[in-house]
Amino acid sequence: MVFELRAAGEGAGVLARVADQLGVHREALRTWVRQAEVDGGKRPGTSTSDAQRITELERENRELRRANEILKAASAYFARELDPRLPR
């Protein structure tokens, strides 16, 4: 609705009117409009799909680091168990 009214030439107070019509807070609508502009390539920023992908990659990175630490600890444990020269 906001984009349609802006395209029709109405600029001042569009967000406030639409927010009142929809029954949402003005700042919430403003945030949604900004994100829609970012997703549409009209405004610089991180798109929704990019943000989701970054979150997934960060989660995967944490899991891999944790698995790596477990494997390092296990290999050190078994190295001590198998090599009689190393202290226990």
mmCIF file of N, CA and C in Angstrom:
data_model
loop_
_atom_site.group_PDB
_atom_site.id
_atom_site.type_symbol
_atom_site.label_atom_id
_atom_site.label_comp_id
_atom_site.label_asym_id
_atom_site.label_seq_id
_atom_site.Cartn_x
_atom_site.Cartn_y
_atom_site.Cartn_z
ATOM 1 N N MET A 1 0.815 -1.190 0.000
ATOM 2 C CA MET A 1 0.000 0.000 0.000
ATOM 3 C C MET A 1 0.862 1.259 0.000
ATOM 4 N N VAL A 2 1.903 1.227 0.806
ATOM 5 C CA VAL A 2 2.787 2.397 0.897
ATOM 6 C C VAL A 2 3.420 2.675 -0.455
ATOM 7 N N PHE A 3 3.900 1.626 -1.114
ATOM 8 C CA PHE A 3 4.559 1.811 -2.403
ATOM 9 C C PHE A 3 3.578 2.302 -3.466
ATOM 10 N N GLU A 4 2.352 1.792 -3.422
ATOM 11 C CA GLU A 4 1.338 2.224 -4.385
ATOM 12 C C GLU A 4 1.008 3.704 -4.201
ATOM 13 N N LEU A 5 0.861 4.135 -2.950
ATOM 14 C CA LEU A 5 0.547 5.544 -2.702
ATOM 15 C C LEU A 5 1.716 6.445 -3.069
ATOM 16 N N ARG A 6 2.940 5.973 -2.798
ATOM 17 C CA ARG A 6 4.112 6.770 -3.171
ATOM 18 C C ARG A 6 4.207 6.882 -4.688
ATOM 19 N N ALA A 7 3.906 5.804 -5.392
ATOM 20 C CA ALA A 7 3.961 5.826 -6.850
ATOM 21 C C ALA A 7 2.895 6.747 -7.429
ATOM 22 N N ALA A 8 1.785 6.900 -6.710
ATOM 23 C CA ALA A 8 0.697 7.770 -7.168
ATOM 24 C C ALA A 8 1.006 9.237 -6.917
ATOM 25 N N GLY A 9 2.131 9.509 -6.256
ATOM 26 C CA GLY A 9 2.531 10.895 -6.052
ATOM 27 C C GLY A 9 2.314 11.402 -4.644
ATOM 28 N N GLU A 10 1.688 10.603 -3.809
ATOM 29 C CA GLU A 10 1.492 11.034 -2.430
ATOM 30 C C GLU A 10 2.747 10.706 -1.646
ATOM 31 N N GLY A 11 3.270 11.685 -0.955
ATOM 32 C CA GLY A 11 4.520 11.448 -0.246
ATOM 33 C C GLY A 11 4.430 11.712 1.239
ATOM 34 N N ALA A 12 3.911 12.856 1.612
ATOM 35 C CA ALA A 12 3.900 13.251 3.012
ATOM 36 C C ALA A 12 2.791 12.522 3.767
ATOM 37 N N GLY A 13 3.166 11.847 4.837
ATOM 38 C CA GLY A 13 2.194 11.209 5.708
ATOM 39 C C GLY A 13 1.651 9.880 5.231
ATOM 40 N N VAL A 14 2.224 9.336 4.194
ATOM 41 C CA VAL A 14 1.722 8.066 3.661
ATOM 42 C C VAL A 14 1.892 6.961 4.691
ATOM 43 N N LEU A 15 3.073 6.886 5.276
ATOM 44 C CA LEU A 15 3.334 5.842 6.260
ATOM 45 C C LEU A 15 2.368 5.928 7.432
ATOM 46 N N ALA A 16 2.157 7.113 7.934
ATOM 47 C CA ALA A 16 1.262 7.289 9.082
ATOM 48 C C ALA A 16 -0.162 6.872 8.743
ATOM 49 N N ARG A 17 -0.640 7.263 7.568
ATOM 50 C CA ARG A 17 -2.008 6.906 7.170
ATOM 51 C C ARG A 17 -2.175 5.408 7.004
ATOM 52 N N VAL A 18 -1.224 4.788 6.333
ATOM 53 C CA VAL A 18 -1.313 3.343 6.102
ATOM 54 C C VAL A 18 -1.207 2.596 7.428
ATOM 55 N N ALA A 19 -0.315 3.029 8.298
ATOM 56 C CA ALA A 19 -0.172 2.382 9.609
ATOM 57 C C ALA A 19 -1.475 2.478 10.388
ATOM 58 N N ASP A 20 -2.104 3.629 10.361
ATOM 59 C CA ASP A 20 -3.382 3.791 11.061
ATOM 60 C C ASP A 20 -4.459 2.901 10.444
ATOM 61 N N GLN A 21 -4.484 2.803 9.129
ATOM 62 C CA GLN A 21 -5.472 1.960 8.452
ATOM 63 C C GLN A 21 -5.272 0.484 8.789
ATOM 64 N N LEU A 22 -4.023 0.069 8.883
ATOM 65 C CA LEU A 22 -3.728 -1.329 9.160
ATOM 66 C C LEU A 22 -3.755 -1.657 10.650
ATOM 67 N N GLY A 23 -3.711 -0.621 11.475
ATOM 68 C CA GLY A 23 -3.718 -0.834 12.919
ATOM 69 C C GLY A 23 -2.392 -1.321 13.465
ATOM 70 N N VAL A 24 -1.301 -0.896 12.823
ATOM 71 C CA VAL A 24 0.036 -1.256 13.304
ATOM 72 C C VAL A 24 0.778 0.013 13.699
ATOM 73 N N HIS A 25 1.819 -0.176 14.468
ATOM 74 C CA HIS A 25 2.622 0.966 14.895
ATOM 75 C C HIS A 25 3.372 1.531 13.690
ATOM 76 N N ARG A 26 3.528 2.835 13.667
ATOM 77 C CA ARG A 26 4.178 3.502 12.520
ATOM 78 C C ARG A 26 5.612 3.039 12.319
ATOM 79 N N GLU A 27 6.338 2.868 13.413
ATOM 80 C CA GLU A 27 7.738 2.453 13.290
ATOM 81 C C GLU A 27 7.845 1.018 12.788
ATOM 82 N N ALA A 28 6.889 0.180 13.161
ATOM 83 C CA ALA A 28 6.895 -1.198 12.643
ATOM 84 C C ALA A 28 6.708 -1.178 11.126
ATOM 85 N N LEU A 29 5.751 -0.386 10.670
ATOM 86 C CA LEU A 29 5.521 -0.285 9.234
ATOM 87 C C LEU A 29 6.728 0.311 8.528
ATOM 88 N N ARG A 30 7.343 1.301 9.145
ATOM 89 C CA ARG A 30 8.532 1.927 8.553
ATOM 90 C C ARG A 30 9.654 0.896 8.400
ATOM 91 N N THR A 31 9.828 0.052 9.411
ATOM 92 C CA THR A 31 10.847 -1.001 9.352
ATOM 93 C C THR A 31 10.536 -1.992 8.240
ATOM 94 N N TRP A 32 9.289 -2.380 8.114
ATOM 95 C CA TRP A 32 8.885 -3.324 7.063
ATOM 96 C C TRP A 32 9.128 -2.723 5.676
ATOM 97 N N VAL A 33 8.815 -1.447 5.526
ATOM 98 C CA VAL A 33 9.001 -0.782 4.233
ATOM 99 C C VAL A 33 10.494 -0.716 3.899
ATOM 100 N N ARG A 34 11.305 -0.365 4.874
ATOM 101 C CA ARG A 34 12.752 -0.309 4.637
ATOM 102 C C ARG A 34 13.292 -1.665 4.223
ATOM 103 N N GLN A 35 12.852 -2.726 4.930
ATOM 104 C CA GLN A 35 13.330 -4.063 4.592
ATOM 105 C C GLN A 35 12.856 -4.474 3.208
ATOM 106 N N ALA A 36 11.642 -4.111 2.851
ATOM 107 C CA ALA A 36 11.136 -4.415 1.509
ATOM 108 C C ALA A 36 11.954 -3.684 0.456
ATOM 109 N N GLU A 37 12.374 -2.464 0.749
ATOM 110 C CA GLU A 37 13.218 -1.722 -0.191
ATOM 111 C C GLU A 37 14.589 -2.371 -0.327
ATOM 112 N N VAL A 38 15.145 -2.856 0.784
ATOM 113 C CA VAL A 38 16.432 -3.551 0.736
ATOM 114 C C VAL A 38 16.287 -4.832 -0.074
ATOM 115 N N ASP A 39 15.224 -5.601 0.203
ATOM 116 C CA ASP A 39 15.012 -6.854 -0.521
ATOM 117 C C ASP A 39 14.780 -6.609 -2.008
ATOM 118 N N GLY A 40 14.179 -5.478 -2.349
ATOM 119 C CA GLY A 40 13.925 -5.153 -3.744
ATOM 120 C C GLY A 40 15.089 -4.498 -4.448
ATOM 121 N N GLY A 41 16.165 -4.224 -3.720
ATOM 122 C CA GLY A 41 17.348 -3.629 -4.320
ATOM 123 C C GLY A 41 17.280 -2.121 -4.454
ATOM 124 N N LYS A 42 16.287 -1.494 -3.839
ATOM 125 C CA LYS A 42 16.146 -0.046 -3.926
ATOM 126 C C LYS A 42 16.956 0.678 -2.855
ATOM 127 N N ARG A 43 17.402 -0.045 -1.849
ATOM 128 C CA ARG A 43 18.137 0.547 -0.729
ATOM 129 C C ARG A 43 19.284 -0.400 -0.378
ATOM 130 N N PRO A 44 20.452 0.148 -0.038
ATOM 131 C CA PRO A 44 21.563 -0.739 0.338
ATOM 132 C C PRO A 44 21.310 -1.375 1.704
ATOM 133 N N GLY A 45 21.830 -2.571 1.873
ATOM 134 C CA GLY A 45 21.684 -3.265 3.146
ATOM 135 C C GLY A 45 21.679 -4.762 2.939
ATOM 136 N N THR A 46 21.492 -5.485 4.035
ATOM 137 C CA THR A 46 21.467 -6.937 3.996
ATOM 138 C C THR A 46 20.046 -7.409 3.759
ATOM 139 N N SER A 47 19.843 -8.132 2.686
ATOM 140 C CA SER A 47 18.498 -8.608 2.371
ATOM 141 C C SER A 47 18.101 -9.717 3.345
ATOM 142 N N THR A 48 16.826 -10.013 3.376
ATOM 143 C CA THR A 48 16.303 -11.028 4.280
ATOM 144 C C THR A 48 16.914 -12.387 3.989
ATOM 145 N N SER A 49 17.010 -12.739 2.728
ATOM 146 C CA SER A 49 17.578 -14.050 2.371
ATOM 147 C C SER A 49 19.059 -14.118 2.738
ATOM 148 N N ASP A 50 19.789 -13.011 2.539
ATOM 149 C CA ASP A 50 21.201 -12.988 2.925
ATOM 150 C C ASP A 50 21.357 -13.112 4.437
ATOM 151 N N ALA A 51 20.505 -12.440 5.190
ATOM 152 C CA ALA A 51 20.564 -12.507 6.651
ATOM 153 C C ALA A 51 20.284 -13.929 7.135
ATOM 154 N N GLN A 52 19.321 -14.600 6.516
ATOM 155 C CA GLN A 52 19.026 -15.981 6.880
ATOM 156 C C GLN A 52 20.207 -16.885 6.559
ATOM 157 N N ARG A 53 20.809 -16.685 5.425
ATOM 158 C CA ARG A 53 21.956 -17.507 5.027
ATOM 159 C C ARG A 53 23.135 -17.277 5.959
ATOM 160 N N ILE A 54 23.371 -16.033 6.342
ATOM 161 C CA ILE A 54 24.455 -15.718 7.276
ATOM 162 C C ILE A 54 24.212 -16.410 8.608
ATOM 163 N N THR A 55 22.973 -16.381 9.094
ATOM 164 C CA THR A 55 22.628 -17.031 10.355
ATOM 165 C C THR A 55 22.874 -18.534 10.269
ATOM 166 N N GLU A 56 22.463 -19.144 9.158
ATOM 167 C CA GLU A 56 22.693 -20.579 8.973
ATOM 168 C C GLU A 56 24.181 -20.902 8.948
ATOM 169 N N LEU A 57 24.962 -20.092 8.255
ATOM 170 C CA LEU A 57 26.403 -20.332 8.172
ATOM 171 C C LEU A 57 27.083 -20.150 9.524
ATOM 172 N N GLU A 58 26.645 -19.168 10.298
ATOM 173 C CA GLU A 58 27.213 -18.971 11.637
ATOM 174 C C GLU A 58 26.895 -20.155 12.537
ATOM 175 N N ARG A 59 25.669 -20.679 12.440
ATOM 176 C CA ARG A 59 25.286 -21.844 13.235
ATOM 177 C C ARG A 59 26.128 -23.058 12.834
ATOM 178 N N GLU A 60 26.287 -23.255 11.526
ATOM 179 C CA GLU A 60 27.091 -24.379 11.041
ATOM 180 C C GLU A 60 28.541 -24.228 11.492
ATOM 181 N N ASN A 61 29.048 -23.010 11.463
ATOM 182 C CA ASN A 61 30.422 -22.749 11.890
ATOM 183 C C ASN A 61 30.602 -23.114 13.365
ATOM 184 N N ARG A 62 29.628 -22.721 14.209
ATOM 185 C CA ARG A 62 29.704 -23.070 15.637
ATOM 186 C C ARG A 62 29.707 -24.582 15.842
ATOM 187 N N GLU A 63 28.844 -25.286 15.113
ATOM 188 C CA GLU A 63 28.771 -26.739 15.233
ATOM 189 C C GLU A 63 30.082 -27.395 14.796
ATOM 190 N N LEU A 64 30.657 -26.911 13.708
ATOM 191 C CA LEU A 64 31.911 -27.481 13.223
ATOM 192 C C LEU A 64 33.060 -27.211 14.189
ATOM 193 N N ARG A 65 33.091 -26.023 14.768
ATOM 194 C CA ARG A 65 34.139 -25.720 15.756
ATOM 195 C C ARG A 65 34.005 -26.636 16.973
ATOM 196 N N ARG A 66 32.766 -26.842 17.411
ATOM 197 C CA ARG A 66 32.527 -27.720 18.566
ATOM 198 C C ARG A 66 32.955 -29.149 18.239
ATOM 199 N N ALA A 67 32.584 -29.644 17.064
ATOM 200 C CA ALA A 67 32.978 -30.994 16.660
ATOM 201 C C ALA A 67 34.492 -31.110 16.554
ATOM 202 N N ASN A 68 35.140 -30.062 16.065
ATOM 203 C CA ASN A 68 36.593 -30.063 15.943
ATOM 204 C C ASN A 68 37.255 -30.152 17.318
ATOM 205 N N GLU A 69 36.734 -29.404 18.284
ATOM 206 C CA GLU A 69 37.288 -29.450 19.645
ATOM 207 C C GLU A 69 37.115 -30.845 20.254
ATOM 208 N N ILE A 70 35.968 -31.472 20.015
ATOM 209 C CA ILE A 70 35.733 -32.821 20.530
ATOM 210 C C ILE A 70 36.711 -33.804 19.899
ATOM 211 N N LEU A 71 36.917 -33.690 18.606
ATOM 212 C CA LEU A 71 37.847 -34.590 17.923
ATOM 213 C C LEU A 71 39.291 -34.386 18.389
ATOM 214 N N LYS A 72 39.668 -33.132 18.625
ATOM 215 C CA LYS A 72 41.018 -32.862 19.137
ATOM 216 C C LYS A 72 41.207 -33.488 20.509
ATOM 217 N N ALA A 73 40.219 -33.321 21.380
ATOM 218 C CA ALA A 73 40.306 -33.890 22.727
ATOM 219 C C ALA A 73 40.354 -35.412 22.665
ATOM 220 N N ALA A 74 39.558 -36.015 21.798
ATOM 221 C CA ALA A 74 39.545 -37.469 21.667
ATOM 222 C C ALA A 74 40.873 -37.984 21.137
ATOM 223 N N SER A 75 41.420 -37.303 20.146
ATOM 224 C CA SER A 75 42.698 -37.761 19.589
ATOM 225 C C SER A 75 43.820 -37.633 20.621
ATOM 226 N N ALA A 76 43.802 -36.580 21.413
ATOM 227 C CA ALA A 76 44.820 -36.429 22.456
ATOM 228 C C ALA A 76 44.665 -37.518 23.508
ATOM 229 N N TYR A 77 43.443 -37.844 23.871
ATOM 230 C CA TYR A 77 43.196 -38.893 24.861
ATOM 231 C C TYR A 77 43.715 -40.238 24.354
ATOM 232 N N PHE A 78 43.352 -40.602 23.121
ATOM 233 C CA PHE A 78 43.773 -41.891 22.595
ATOM 234 C C PHE A 78 45.274 -41.931 22.330
ATOM 235 N N ALA A 79 45.871 -40.808 22.006
ATOM 236 C CA ALA A 79 47.328 -40.769 21.818
ATOM 237 C C ALA A 79 48.022 -41.076 23.130
ATOM 238 N N ARG A 80 47.520 -40.540 24.252
ATOM 239 C CA ARG A 80 48.107 -40.822 25.570
ATOM 240 C C ARG A 80 47.903 -42.287 25.958
ATOM 241 N N GLU A 81 46.746 -42.825 25.612
ATOM 242 C CA GLU A 81 46.454 -44.209 25.957
ATOM 243 C C GLU A 81 47.315 -45.197 25.168
ATOM 244 N N LEU A 82 47.595 -44.889 23.924
ATOM 245 C CA LEU A 82 48.319 -45.818 23.066
ATOM 246 C C LEU A 82 49.836 -45.688 23.160
ATOM 247 N N ASP A 83 50.334 -44.524 23.546
ATOM 248 C CA ASP A 83 51.780 -44.305 23.599
ATOM 249 C C ASP A 83 52.217 -44.367 25.062
ATOM 250 N N PRO A 84 52.968 -45.410 25.431
ATOM 251 C CA PRO A 84 53.371 -45.549 26.832
ATOM 252 C C PRO A 84 54.398 -44.506 27.272
ATOM 253 N N ARG A 85 55.045 -43.811 26.337
ATOM 254 C CA ARG A 85 56.053 -42.813 26.709
ATOM 255 C C ARG A 85 55.426 -41.517 27.189
ATOM 256 N N LEU A 86 54.175 -41.252 26.784
ATOM 257 C CA LEU A 86 53.528 -39.997 27.180
ATOM 258 C C LEU A 86 52.961 -40.107 28.585
ATOM 259 N N PRO A 87 53.028 -39.002 29.362
ATOM 260 C CA PRO A 87 52.460 -39.041 30.716
ATOM 261 C C PRO A 87 50.942 -39.158 30.670
ATOM 262 N N ARG A 88 50.398 -39.798 31.696
ATOM 263 C CA ARG A 88 48.944 -39.976 31.752
ATOM 264 C C ARG A 88 48.315 -39.041 32.717
#
